[in-house]
mmCIF file of C-alpha atoms in Angstrom:
data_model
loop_
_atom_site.group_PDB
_atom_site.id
_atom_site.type_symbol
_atom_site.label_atom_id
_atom_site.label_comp_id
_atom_site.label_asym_id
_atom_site.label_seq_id
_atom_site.Cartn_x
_atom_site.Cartn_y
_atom_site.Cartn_z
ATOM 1 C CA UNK A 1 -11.322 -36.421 17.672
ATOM 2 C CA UNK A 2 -14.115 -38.941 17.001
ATOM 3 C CA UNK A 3 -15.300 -39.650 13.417
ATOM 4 C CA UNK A 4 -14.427 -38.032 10.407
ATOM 5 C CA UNK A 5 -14.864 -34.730 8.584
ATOM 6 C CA UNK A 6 -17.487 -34.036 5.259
ATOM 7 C CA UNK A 7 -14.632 -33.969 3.429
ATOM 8 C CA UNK A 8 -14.012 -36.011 0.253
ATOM 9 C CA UNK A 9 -10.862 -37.425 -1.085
ATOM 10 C CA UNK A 10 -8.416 -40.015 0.441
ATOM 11 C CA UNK A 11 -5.783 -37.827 1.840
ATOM 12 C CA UNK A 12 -5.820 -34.525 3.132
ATOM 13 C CA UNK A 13 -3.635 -31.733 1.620
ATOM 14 C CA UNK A 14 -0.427 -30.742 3.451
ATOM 15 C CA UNK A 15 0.275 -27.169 4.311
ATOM 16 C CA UNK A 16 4.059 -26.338 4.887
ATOM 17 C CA UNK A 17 3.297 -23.144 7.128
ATOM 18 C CA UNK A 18 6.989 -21.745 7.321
ATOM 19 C CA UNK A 19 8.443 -20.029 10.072
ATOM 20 C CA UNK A 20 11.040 -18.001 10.093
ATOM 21 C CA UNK A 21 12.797 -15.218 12.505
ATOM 22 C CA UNK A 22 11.049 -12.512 10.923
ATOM 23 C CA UNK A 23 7.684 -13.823 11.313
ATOM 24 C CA UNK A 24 5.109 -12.865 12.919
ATOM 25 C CA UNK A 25 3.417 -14.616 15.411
ATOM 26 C CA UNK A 26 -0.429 -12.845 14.856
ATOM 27 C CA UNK A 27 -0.564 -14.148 11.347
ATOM 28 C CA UNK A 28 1.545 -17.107 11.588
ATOM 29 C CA UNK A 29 -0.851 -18.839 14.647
ATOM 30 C CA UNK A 30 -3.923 -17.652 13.121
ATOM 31 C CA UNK A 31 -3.884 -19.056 10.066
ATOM 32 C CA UNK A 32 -2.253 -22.397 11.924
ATOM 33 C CA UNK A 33 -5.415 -22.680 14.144
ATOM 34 C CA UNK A 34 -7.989 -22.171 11.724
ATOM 35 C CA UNK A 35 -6.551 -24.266 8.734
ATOM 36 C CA UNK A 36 -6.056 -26.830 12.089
ATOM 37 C CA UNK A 37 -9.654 -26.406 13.321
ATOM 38 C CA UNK A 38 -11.374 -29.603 11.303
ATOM 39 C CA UNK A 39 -8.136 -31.744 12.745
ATOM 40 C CA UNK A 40 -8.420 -30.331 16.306
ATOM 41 C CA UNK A 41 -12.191 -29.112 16.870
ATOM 42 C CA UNK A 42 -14.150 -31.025 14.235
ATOM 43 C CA UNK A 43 -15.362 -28.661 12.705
ATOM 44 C CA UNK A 44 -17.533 -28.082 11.092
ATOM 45 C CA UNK A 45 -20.177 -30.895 11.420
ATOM 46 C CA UNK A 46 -17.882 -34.123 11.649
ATOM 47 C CA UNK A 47 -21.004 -36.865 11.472
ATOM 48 C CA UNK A 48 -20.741 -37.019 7.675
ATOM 49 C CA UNK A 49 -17.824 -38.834 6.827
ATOM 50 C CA UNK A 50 -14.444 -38.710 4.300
ATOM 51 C CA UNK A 51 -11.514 -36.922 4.960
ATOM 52 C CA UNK A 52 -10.128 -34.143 6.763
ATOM 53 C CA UNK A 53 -8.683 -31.821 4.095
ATOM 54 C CA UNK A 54 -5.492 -30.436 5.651
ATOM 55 C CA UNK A 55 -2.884 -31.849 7.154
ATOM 56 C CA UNK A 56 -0.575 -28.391 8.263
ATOM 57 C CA UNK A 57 2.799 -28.084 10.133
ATOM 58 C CA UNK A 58 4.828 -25.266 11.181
ATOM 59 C CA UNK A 59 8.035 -26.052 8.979
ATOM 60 C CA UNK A 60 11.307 -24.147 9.030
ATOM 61 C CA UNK A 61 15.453 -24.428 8.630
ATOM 62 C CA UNK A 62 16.092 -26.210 11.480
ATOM 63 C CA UNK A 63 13.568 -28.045 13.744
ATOM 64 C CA UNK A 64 13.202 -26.571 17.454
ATOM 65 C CA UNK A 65 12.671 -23.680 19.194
ATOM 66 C CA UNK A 66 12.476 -20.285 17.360
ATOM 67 C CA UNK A 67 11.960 -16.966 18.227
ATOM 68 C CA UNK A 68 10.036 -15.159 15.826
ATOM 69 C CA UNK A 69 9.976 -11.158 15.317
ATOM 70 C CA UNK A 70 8.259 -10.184 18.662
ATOM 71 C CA UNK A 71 10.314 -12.516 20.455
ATOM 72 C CA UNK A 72 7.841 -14.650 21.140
ATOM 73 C CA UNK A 73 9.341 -18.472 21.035
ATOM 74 C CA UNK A 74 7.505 -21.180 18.862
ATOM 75 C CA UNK A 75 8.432 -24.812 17.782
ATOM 76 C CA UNK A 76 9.348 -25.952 14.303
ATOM 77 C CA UNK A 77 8.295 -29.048 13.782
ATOM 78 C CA UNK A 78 9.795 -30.298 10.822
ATOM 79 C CA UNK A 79 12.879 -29.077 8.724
ATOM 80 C CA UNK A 80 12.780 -28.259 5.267
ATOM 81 C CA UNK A 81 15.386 -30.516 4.868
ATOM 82 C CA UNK A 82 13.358 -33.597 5.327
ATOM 83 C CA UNK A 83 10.450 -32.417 3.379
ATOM 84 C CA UNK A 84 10.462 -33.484 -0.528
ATOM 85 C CA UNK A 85 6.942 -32.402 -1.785
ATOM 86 C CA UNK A 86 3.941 -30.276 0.256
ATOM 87 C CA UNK A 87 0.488 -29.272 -1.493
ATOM 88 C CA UNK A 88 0.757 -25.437 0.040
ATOM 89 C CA UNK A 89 3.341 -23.521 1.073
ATOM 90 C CA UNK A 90 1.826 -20.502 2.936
ATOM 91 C CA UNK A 91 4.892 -17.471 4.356
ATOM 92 C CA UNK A 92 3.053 -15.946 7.285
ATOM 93 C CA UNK A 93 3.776 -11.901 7.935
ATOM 94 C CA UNK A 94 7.352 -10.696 8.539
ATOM 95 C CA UNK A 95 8.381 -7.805 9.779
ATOM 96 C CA UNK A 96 10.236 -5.309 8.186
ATOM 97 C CA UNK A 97 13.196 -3.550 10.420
ATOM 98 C CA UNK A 98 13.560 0.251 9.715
ATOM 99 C CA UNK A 99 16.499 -0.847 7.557
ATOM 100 C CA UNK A 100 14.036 -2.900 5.156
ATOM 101 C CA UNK A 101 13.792 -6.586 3.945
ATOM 102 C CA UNK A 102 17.437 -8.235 3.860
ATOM 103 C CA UNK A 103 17.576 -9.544 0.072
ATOM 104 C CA UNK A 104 19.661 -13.147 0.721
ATOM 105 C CA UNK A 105 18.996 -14.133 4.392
ATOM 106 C CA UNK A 106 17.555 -17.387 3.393
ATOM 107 C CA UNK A 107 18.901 -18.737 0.575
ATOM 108 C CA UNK A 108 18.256 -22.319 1.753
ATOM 109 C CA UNK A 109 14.366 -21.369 2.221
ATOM 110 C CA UNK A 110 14.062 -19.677 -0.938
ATOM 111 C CA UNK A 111 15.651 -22.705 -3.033
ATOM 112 C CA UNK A 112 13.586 -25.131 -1.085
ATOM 113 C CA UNK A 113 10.366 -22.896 -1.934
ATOM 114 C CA UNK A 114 11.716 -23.552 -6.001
ATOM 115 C CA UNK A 115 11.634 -26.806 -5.220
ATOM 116 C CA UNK A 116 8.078 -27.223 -4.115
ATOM 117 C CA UNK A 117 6.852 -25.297 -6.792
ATOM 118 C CA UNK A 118 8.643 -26.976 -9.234
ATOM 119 C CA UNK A 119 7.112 -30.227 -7.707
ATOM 120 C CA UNK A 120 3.718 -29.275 -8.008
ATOM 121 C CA UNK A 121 3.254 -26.836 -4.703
ATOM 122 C CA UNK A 122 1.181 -23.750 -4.014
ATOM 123 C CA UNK A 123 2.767 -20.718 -2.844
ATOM 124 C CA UNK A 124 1.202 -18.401 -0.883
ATOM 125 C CA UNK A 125 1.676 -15.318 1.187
ATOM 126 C CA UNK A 126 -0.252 -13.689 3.650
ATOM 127 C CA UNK A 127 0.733 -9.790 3.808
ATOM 128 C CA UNK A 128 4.496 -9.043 3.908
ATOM 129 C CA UNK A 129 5.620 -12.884 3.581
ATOM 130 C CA UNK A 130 5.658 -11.576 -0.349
ATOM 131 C CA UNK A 131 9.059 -10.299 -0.018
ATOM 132 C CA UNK A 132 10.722 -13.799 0.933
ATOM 133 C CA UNK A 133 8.265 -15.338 -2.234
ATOM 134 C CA UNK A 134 10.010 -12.959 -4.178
ATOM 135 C CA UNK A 135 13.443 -13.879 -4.026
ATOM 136 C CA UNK A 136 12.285 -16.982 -5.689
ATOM 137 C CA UNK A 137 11.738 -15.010 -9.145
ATOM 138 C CA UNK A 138 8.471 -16.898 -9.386
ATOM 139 C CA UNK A 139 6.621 -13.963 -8.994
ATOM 140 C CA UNK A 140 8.296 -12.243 -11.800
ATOM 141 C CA UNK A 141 5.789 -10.606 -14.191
ATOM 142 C CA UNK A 142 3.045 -12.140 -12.230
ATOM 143 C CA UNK A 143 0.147 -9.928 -10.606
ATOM 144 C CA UNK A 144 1.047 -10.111 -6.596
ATOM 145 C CA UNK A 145 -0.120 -7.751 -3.368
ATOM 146 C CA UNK A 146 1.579 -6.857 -0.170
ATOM 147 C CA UNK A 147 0.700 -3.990 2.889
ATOM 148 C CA UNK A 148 0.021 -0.807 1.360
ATOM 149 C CA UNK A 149 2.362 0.604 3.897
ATOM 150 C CA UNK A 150 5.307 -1.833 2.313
ATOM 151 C CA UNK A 151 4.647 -1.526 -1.162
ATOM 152 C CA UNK A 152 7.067 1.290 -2.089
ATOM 153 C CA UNK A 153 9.955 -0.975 -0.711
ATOM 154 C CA UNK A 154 8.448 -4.224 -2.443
ATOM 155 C CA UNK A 155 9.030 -2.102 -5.579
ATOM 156 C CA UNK A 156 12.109 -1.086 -5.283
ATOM 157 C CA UNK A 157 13.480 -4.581 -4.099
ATOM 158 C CA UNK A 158 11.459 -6.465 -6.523
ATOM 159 C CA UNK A 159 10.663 -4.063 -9.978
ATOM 160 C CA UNK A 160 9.561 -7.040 -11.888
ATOM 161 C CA UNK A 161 6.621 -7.914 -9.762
ATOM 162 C CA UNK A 162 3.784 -6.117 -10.721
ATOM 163 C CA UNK A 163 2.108 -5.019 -7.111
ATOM 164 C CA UNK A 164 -1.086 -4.230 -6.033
ATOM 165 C CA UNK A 165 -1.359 -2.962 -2.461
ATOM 166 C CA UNK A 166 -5.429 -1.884 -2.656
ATOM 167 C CA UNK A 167 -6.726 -5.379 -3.770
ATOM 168 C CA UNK A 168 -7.108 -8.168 -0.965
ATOM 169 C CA UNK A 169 -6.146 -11.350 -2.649
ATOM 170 C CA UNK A 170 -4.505 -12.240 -5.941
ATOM 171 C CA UNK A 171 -4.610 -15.582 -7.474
ATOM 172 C CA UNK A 172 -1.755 -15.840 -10.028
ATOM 173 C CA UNK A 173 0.324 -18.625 -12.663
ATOM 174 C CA UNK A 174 -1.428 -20.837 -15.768
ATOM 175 C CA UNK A 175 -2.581 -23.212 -12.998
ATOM 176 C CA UNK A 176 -3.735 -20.449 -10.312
ATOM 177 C CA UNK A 177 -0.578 -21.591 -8.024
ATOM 178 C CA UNK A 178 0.773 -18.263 -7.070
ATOM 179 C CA UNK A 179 -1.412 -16.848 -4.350
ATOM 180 C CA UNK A 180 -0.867 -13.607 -2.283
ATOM 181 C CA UNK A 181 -2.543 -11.660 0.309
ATOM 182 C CA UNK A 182 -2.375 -8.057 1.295
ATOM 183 C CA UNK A 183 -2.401 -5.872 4.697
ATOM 184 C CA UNK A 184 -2.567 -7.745 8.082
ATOM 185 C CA UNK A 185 -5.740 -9.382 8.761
ATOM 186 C CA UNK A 186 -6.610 -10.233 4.588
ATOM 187 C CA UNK A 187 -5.167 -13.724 5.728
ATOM 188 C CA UNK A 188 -8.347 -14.362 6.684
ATOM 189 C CA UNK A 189 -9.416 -13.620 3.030
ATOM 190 C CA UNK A 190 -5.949 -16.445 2.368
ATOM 191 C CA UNK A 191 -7.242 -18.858 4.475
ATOM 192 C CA UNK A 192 -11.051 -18.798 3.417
ATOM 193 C CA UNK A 193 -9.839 -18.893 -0.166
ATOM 194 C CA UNK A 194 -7.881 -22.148 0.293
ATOM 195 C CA UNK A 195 -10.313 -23.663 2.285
ATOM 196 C CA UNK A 196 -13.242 -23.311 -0.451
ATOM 197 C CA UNK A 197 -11.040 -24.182 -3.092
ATOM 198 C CA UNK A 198 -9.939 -27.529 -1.388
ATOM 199 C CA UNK A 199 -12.764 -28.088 0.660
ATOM 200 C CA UNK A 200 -15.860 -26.287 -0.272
ATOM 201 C CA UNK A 201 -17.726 -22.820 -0.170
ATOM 202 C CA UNK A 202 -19.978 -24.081 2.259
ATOM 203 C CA UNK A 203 -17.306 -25.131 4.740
ATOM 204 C CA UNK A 204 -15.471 -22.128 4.160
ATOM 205 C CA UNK A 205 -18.757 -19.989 5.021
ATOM 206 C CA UNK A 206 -18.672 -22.490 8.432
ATOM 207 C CA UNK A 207 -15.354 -21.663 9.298
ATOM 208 C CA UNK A 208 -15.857 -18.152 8.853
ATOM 209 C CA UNK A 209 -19.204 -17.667 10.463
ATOM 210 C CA UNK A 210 -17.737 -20.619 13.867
ATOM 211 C CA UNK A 211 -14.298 -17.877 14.339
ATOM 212 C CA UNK A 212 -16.322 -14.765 12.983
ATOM 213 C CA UNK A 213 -13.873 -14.000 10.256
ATOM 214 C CA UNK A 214 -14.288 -11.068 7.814
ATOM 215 C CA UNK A 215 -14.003 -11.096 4.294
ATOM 216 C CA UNK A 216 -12.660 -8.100 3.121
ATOM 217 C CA UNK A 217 -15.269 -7.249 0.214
ATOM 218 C CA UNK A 218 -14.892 -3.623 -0.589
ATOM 219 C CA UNK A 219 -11.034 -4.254 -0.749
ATOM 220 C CA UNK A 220 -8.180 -2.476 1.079
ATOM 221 C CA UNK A 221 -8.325 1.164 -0.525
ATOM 222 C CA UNK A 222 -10.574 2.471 2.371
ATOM 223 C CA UNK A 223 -7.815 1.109 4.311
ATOM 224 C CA UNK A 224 -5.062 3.239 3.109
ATOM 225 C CA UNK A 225 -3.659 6.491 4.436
ATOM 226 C CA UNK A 226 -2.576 9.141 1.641
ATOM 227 C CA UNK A 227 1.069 10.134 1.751
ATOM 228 C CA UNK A 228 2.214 12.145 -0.550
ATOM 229 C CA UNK A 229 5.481 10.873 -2.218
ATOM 230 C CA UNK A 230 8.650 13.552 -0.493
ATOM 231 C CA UNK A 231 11.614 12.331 -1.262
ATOM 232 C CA UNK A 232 11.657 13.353 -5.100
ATOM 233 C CA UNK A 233 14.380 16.015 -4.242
ATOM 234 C CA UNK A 234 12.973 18.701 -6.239
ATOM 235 C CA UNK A 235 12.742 21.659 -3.470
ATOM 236 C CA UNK A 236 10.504 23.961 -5.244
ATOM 237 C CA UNK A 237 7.798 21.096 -5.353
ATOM 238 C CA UNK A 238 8.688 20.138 -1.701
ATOM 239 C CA UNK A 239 7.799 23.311 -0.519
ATOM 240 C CA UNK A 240 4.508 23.952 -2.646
ATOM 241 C CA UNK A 241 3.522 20.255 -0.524
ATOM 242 C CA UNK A 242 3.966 21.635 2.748
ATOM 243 C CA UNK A 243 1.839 24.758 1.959
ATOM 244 C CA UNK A 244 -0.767 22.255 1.430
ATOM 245 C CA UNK A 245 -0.414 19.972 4.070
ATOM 246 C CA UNK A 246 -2.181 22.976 5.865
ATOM 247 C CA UNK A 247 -4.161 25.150 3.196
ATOM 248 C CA UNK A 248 -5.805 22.635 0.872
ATOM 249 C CA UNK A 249 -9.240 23.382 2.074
ATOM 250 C CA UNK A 250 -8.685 27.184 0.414
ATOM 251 C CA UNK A 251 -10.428 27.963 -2.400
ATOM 252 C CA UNK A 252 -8.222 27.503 -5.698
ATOM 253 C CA UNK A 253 -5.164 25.772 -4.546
ATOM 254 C CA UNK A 254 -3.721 24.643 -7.039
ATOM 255 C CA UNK A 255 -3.470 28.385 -8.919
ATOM 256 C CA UNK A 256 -2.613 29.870 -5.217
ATOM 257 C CA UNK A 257 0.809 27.085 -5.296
ATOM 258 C CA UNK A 258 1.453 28.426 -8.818
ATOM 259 C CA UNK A 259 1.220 31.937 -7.890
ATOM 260 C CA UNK A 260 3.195 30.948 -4.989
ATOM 261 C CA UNK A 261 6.084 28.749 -6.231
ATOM 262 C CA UNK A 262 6.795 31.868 -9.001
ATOM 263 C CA UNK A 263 7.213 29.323 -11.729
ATOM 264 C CA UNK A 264 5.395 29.016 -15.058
ATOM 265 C CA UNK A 265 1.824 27.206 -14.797
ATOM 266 C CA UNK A 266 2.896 24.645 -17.083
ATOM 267 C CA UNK A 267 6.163 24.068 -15.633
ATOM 268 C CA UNK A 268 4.782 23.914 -12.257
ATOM 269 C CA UNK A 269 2.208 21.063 -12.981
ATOM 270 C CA UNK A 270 4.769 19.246 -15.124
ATOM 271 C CA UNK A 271 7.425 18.881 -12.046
ATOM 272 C CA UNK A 272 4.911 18.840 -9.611
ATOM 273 C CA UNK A 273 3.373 15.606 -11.399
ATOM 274 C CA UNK A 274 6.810 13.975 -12.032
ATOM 275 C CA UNK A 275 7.723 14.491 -8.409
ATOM 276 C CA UNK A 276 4.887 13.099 -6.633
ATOM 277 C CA UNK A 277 3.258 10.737 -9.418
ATOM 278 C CA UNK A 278 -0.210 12.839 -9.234
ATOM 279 C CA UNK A 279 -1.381 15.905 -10.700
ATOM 280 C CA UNK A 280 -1.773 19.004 -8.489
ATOM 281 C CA UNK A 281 -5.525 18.923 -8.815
ATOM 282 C CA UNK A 282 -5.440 14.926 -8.061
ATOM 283 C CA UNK A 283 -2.620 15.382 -5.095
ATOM 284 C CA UNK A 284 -5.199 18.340 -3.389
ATOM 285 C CA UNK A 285 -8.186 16.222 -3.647
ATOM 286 C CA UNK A 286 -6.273 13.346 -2.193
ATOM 287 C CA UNK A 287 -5.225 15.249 0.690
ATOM 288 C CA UNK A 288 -9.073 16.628 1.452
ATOM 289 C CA UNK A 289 -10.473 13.081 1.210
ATOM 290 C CA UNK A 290 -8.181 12.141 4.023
ATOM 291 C CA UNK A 291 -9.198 14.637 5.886
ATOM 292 C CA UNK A 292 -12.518 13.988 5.339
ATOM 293 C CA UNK A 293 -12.128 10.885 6.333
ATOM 294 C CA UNK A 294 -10.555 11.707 9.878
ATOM 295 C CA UNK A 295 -13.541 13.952 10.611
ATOM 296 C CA UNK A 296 -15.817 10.912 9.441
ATOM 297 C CA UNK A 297 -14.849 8.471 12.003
ATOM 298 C CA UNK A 298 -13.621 11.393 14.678
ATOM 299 C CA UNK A 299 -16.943 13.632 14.750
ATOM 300 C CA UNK A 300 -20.663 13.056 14.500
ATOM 301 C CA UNK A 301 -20.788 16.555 11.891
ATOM 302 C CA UNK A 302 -23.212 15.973 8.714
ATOM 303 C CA UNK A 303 -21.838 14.539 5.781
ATOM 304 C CA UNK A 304 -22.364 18.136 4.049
ATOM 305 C CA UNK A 305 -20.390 20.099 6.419
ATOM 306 C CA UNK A 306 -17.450 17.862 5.979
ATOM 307 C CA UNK A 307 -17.919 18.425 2.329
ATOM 308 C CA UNK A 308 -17.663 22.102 3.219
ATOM 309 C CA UNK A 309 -15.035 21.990 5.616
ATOM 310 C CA UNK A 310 -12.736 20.329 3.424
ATOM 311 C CA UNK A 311 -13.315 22.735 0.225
ATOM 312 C CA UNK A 312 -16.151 21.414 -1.573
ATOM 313 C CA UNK A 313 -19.418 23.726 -1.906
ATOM 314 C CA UNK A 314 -21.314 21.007 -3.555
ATOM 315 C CA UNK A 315 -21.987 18.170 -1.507
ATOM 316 C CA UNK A 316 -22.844 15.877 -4.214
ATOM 317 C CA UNK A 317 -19.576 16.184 -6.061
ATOM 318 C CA UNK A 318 -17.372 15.810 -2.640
ATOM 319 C CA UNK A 319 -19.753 12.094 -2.229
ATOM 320 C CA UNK A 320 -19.136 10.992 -5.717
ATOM 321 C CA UNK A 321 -15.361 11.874 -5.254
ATOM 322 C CA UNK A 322 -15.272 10.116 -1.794
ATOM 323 C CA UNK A 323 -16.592 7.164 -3.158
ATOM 324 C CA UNK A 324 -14.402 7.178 -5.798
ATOM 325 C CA UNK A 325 -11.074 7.493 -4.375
ATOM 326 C CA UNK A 326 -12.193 5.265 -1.070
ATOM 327 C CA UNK A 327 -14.927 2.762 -2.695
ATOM 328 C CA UNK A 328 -17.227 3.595 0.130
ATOM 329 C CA UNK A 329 -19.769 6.337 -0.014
ATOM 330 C CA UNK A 330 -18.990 8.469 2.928
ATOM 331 C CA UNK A 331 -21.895 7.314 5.243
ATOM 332 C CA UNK A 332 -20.583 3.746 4.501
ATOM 333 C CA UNK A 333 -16.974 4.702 5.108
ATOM 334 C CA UNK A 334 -18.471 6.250 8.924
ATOM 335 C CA UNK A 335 -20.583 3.286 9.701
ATOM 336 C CA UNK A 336 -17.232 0.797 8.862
ATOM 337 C CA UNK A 337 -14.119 2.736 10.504
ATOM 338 C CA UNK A 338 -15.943 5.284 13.437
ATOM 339 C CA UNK A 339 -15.528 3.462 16.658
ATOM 340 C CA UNK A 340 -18.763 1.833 17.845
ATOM 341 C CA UNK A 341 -21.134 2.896 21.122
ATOM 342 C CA UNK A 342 -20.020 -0.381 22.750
ATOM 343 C CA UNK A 343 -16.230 0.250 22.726
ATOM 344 C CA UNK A 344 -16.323 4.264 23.286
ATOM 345 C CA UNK A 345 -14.666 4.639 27.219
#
């Protein structure tokens, strides 16, 4: 690389990106390329002078070869062991075996991640690399995000970590040092963020416009799948959730599961609420905005015969309700998630 970066300050910041076998590779070489680009490409404009701002190495137990989660090998190139203070330390995804996260595993990474913080570090996480964070007991009582599709087994493993699986990035601690990222590609939300705070929001807006990265603006919520909590136990309410797995679209539902179920209306909604965490009315409307949105990015039918063919007769009430339990307005939520002309076979 010729010349220098616009980048002031004397030193750049180093960025401990740690690697472990349960990492995976998508997340961990993406953000290692593009927190890499002003060393390796020069980018962006590099006729302006000072300092590249990040200096970033794959770190890890033991340097060498590792295989990460997919089984794809990678280097290590430096152990924990020899390093005494970083600037950032970012956990890349890990993936979570059917038998869940392994409280434990790395007790040498998670005391070596106390002893960056407690030496001035950043932590971060990008998706699922919360759960190894967490073991430190920094994140206890502080705001934090994971995969929506993880965050029942975040909070069971880790109850004192207030988790929010819909928002993209959360910036937590007295001196903002506590960062984490939620589902799969919000690293790219991680990676902008550090970059504008240690470089600038105009090279952060050149990195992302050079490798075409997306911001995540309207959060993760129109991201997530409903599914209805089932393993509660209580059979009565079980049963009333299958009926609707396949009838919520009938008129009155929620008196049709009473009438069903046999039980008293109050002592129907009571259980039914305690089971599942929703109300019935709330649980039926959940399950007809998912299936709205299906038949948004699956079909090309109007927006008011979706209301209809889900159970709402007014149109206007069914878009108001979309857009509150999605944050997209349904024609938004179509244009954003159908698949486009160019890639239909």
């Amino acid at each position: 690389m010729t010349g220098q970066s616009v980048y002031p300050g004397p030193d750049p910041r180093h960025v401990s990106l740690v690697a472990l076998p349960d990492a995976v590779i998508s997340t961990l070489s993406g953000i290692y390329d593009i927190m890499n680009a002003f060393a390796l490409m020069g980018v962006p404009d590099t006729s302006r002078g000072a300092a590249v701002p990040f200096h970033i190495e794959i770190v890890g137990e033991t340097e060498g070869p590792l295989e990460l989660a997919s089984g794809v090998p990678i280097t290590v190139q430096r152990a924990i062991a020899e390093i005494e203070t970083t600037d950032i330390v970012i956990v890349p995804s890990v993936l979570l075996r059917p038998a869940g996260w392994e409280k434990g595993r790395y007790p040498g990474l998670v005391q070596w991640l106390r002893a960056m913080y407690g030496r001035g570090a950043v932590l971060c996480s990008a998706c699922s690399g919360i759960f190894l964070l967490a073991e430190t007991g920094l994140f206890d009582g502080k705001a934090a995000t994971v995969h929506f599709s993880y965050a029942r087994a975040f909070a069971a493993l880790y109850p004192a970590v207030p988790i929010y699986p819909e928002r993209v990035l959360i910036i937590s601690g007295v001196r903002e040092e506590l960062v984490s990222s939620g589902a799969s590609m919000s690293w790219h939300d991680l990676v902008l963020y550090l970059i504008a705070r240690y470089a600038g929001a105009t090279a952060a807006q050149e990195v992302a416009r050079l490798f075409a990265l997306q911001r995540h603006q309207d959060g993760l919520t129109p991201y997530i799948i409903f599914e209805g909590q089932r393993d509660h136990g209580d059979g009565d309410i079980q049963g009333a959730q299958q009926w609707l797995d396949s009838h919520f679209s009938v008129a009155h539902p929620v008196e049709e599961m009473i009438k069903r179920s046999r039980l008293a209306e109050r002592t129907f909604k009571r259980r039914f609420t305690h089971a599942t965490g929703l109300t019935p009315l709330a649980y039926v409307q959940r399950l007809r905005i998912e299936d709205a949105k299906r038949r948004l990015e699956r079909t090309e039918a109007p927006i008011d015969k979706i209301s209809w063919q889900v159970g709402y007769e007014d149109p206007a009430f069914f878009r108001r309700l979309f857009k509150r339990t999605t944050g997209l307005a349904p024609g938004a939520y179509r244009k954003r998630f159908r698949i486009p002309e160019f890639a239909r076979p």
